[in-house]
């Protein structure tokens, strides 16, 4: 490997869907593991007063474990669920 490119390589097939803001979490669907999630899919909503904010997946993959539950108060950037993209190490 050329000197300029030396370093650690990291490849992960797991991604996190995170809350974009704080609020009370309500899932938009069944969050059991193994569900297909698409890029742009709404997986839940956060309610704070009269404001309702969607939680949108930035990745496609199969759902893993849910990390948030219905009625739970979440903070900004708190993980909501794992996704497995199926993209392993090269």
Tab-separated table of C-alpha atoms in Angstrom:
chain	number	residue	atom	x	y	z
A	1	UNK	CA	0.000	0.000	0.000
A	2	UNK	CA	1.448	3.426	-0.887
A	3	UNK	CA	2.604	5.488	2.079
A	4	UNK	CA	0.035	8.225	1.409
A	5	UNK	CA	-2.792	5.686	1.758
A	6	UNK	CA	-1.675	3.883	4.897
A	7	UNK	CA	-4.152	3.691	7.713
A	8	UNK	CA	-6.992	1.703	9.073
A	9	UNK	CA	-9.858	0.741	6.778
A	10	UNK	CA	-13.308	0.326	8.293
A	11	UNK	CA	-16.264	-1.313	6.579
A	12	UNK	CA	-19.569	-1.663	8.409
A	13	UNK	CA	-22.845	-3.031	7.121
A	14	UNK	CA	-24.892	-1.642	10.015
A	15	UNK	CA	-26.392	1.830	10.111
A	16	UNK	CA	-28.458	3.748	12.653
A	17	UNK	CA	-31.698	5.612	12.066
A	18	UNK	CA	-31.631	8.576	14.459
A	19	UNK	CA	-34.128	11.130	15.742
A	20	UNK	CA	-33.761	14.465	13.901
A	21	UNK	CA	-34.975	16.400	16.969
A	22	UNK	CA	-36.351	15.760	20.431
A	23	UNK	CA	-39.901	14.680	21.219
A	24	UNK	CA	-42.206	11.801	22.114
A	25	UNK	CA	-41.647	8.838	19.776
A	26	UNK	CA	-44.467	7.057	17.941
A	27	UNK	CA	-43.499	4.323	15.461
A	28	UNK	CA	-45.067	4.565	11.996
A	29	UNK	CA	-44.879	0.787	11.539
A	30	UNK	CA	-44.021	-2.465	13.231
A	31	UNK	CA	-40.334	-2.174	14.152
A	32	UNK	CA	-39.630	-5.886	14.640
A	33	UNK	CA	-36.308	-7.096	13.188
A	34	UNK	CA	-36.256	-8.297	9.585
A	35	UNK	CA	-38.509	-5.652	8.006
A	36	UNK	CA	-37.367	-4.087	4.712
A	37	UNK	CA	-36.704	-0.354	5.055
A	38	UNK	CA	-36.203	1.925	2.038
A	39	UNK	CA	-34.282	5.190	1.733
A	40	UNK	CA	-36.691	7.994	2.605
A	41	UNK	CA	-39.132	5.729	4.445
A	42	UNK	CA	-40.772	7.240	7.525
A	43	UNK	CA	-40.206	4.885	10.467
A	44	UNK	CA	-41.832	7.058	13.112
A	45	UNK	CA	-42.763	10.522	14.303
A	46	UNK	CA	-41.698	12.778	17.148
A	47	UNK	CA	-44.288	14.966	18.841
A	48	UNK	CA	-43.358	18.079	20.770
A	49	UNK	CA	-46.295	20.334	21.580
A	50	UNK	CA	-48.177	20.954	18.328
A	51	UNK	CA	-45.161	19.968	16.196
A	52	UNK	CA	-44.973	16.496	14.628
A	53	UNK	CA	-41.635	15.634	12.981
A	54	UNK	CA	-41.108	12.517	10.816
A	55	UNK	CA	-38.136	10.222	11.423
A	56	UNK	CA	-36.876	9.314	7.953
A	57	UNK	CA	-34.382	6.553	7.169
A	58	UNK	CA	-31.352	7.748	5.203
A	59	UNK	CA	-30.455	4.131	4.378
A	60	UNK	CA	-32.032	1.028	2.853
A	61	UNK	CA	-31.760	-2.350	4.538
A	62	UNK	CA	-33.347	-4.808	6.936
A	63	UNK	CA	-34.419	-3.563	10.321
A	64	UNK	CA	-32.511	-4.797	13.319
A	65	UNK	CA	-33.384	-4.195	16.929
A	66	UNK	CA	-35.528	-1.191	17.806
A	67	UNK	CA	-33.714	1.175	20.143
A	68	UNK	CA	-36.733	3.370	20.965
A	69	UNK	CA	-40.238	2.484	22.098
A	70	UNK	CA	-43.655	4.026	21.630
A	71	UNK	CA	-44.162	6.902	24.060
A	72	UNK	CA	-40.466	7.257	24.873
A	73	UNK	CA	-39.056	10.797	25.059
A	74	UNK	CA	-36.113	11.054	22.652
A	75	UNK	CA	-33.421	13.695	22.335
A	76	UNK	CA	-31.952	14.983	19.088
A	77	UNK	CA	-29.775	12.387	17.306
A	78	UNK	CA	-30.810	9.560	19.648
A	79	UNK	CA	-30.741	6.170	17.853
A	80	UNK	CA	-34.173	4.783	16.956
A	81	UNK	CA	-33.260	1.514	15.213
A	82	UNK	CA	-30.453	-0.504	13.633
A	83	UNK	CA	-30.407	-1.285	9.916
A	84	UNK	CA	-28.337	-3.958	8.227
A	85	UNK	CA	-27.446	-2.844	4.708
A	86	UNK	CA	-25.872	-6.139	3.703
A	87	UNK	CA	-22.720	-4.343	2.548
A	88	UNK	CA	-19.917	-6.251	4.220
A	89	UNK	CA	-16.189	-5.771	3.962
A	90	UNK	CA	-14.828	-5.999	0.397
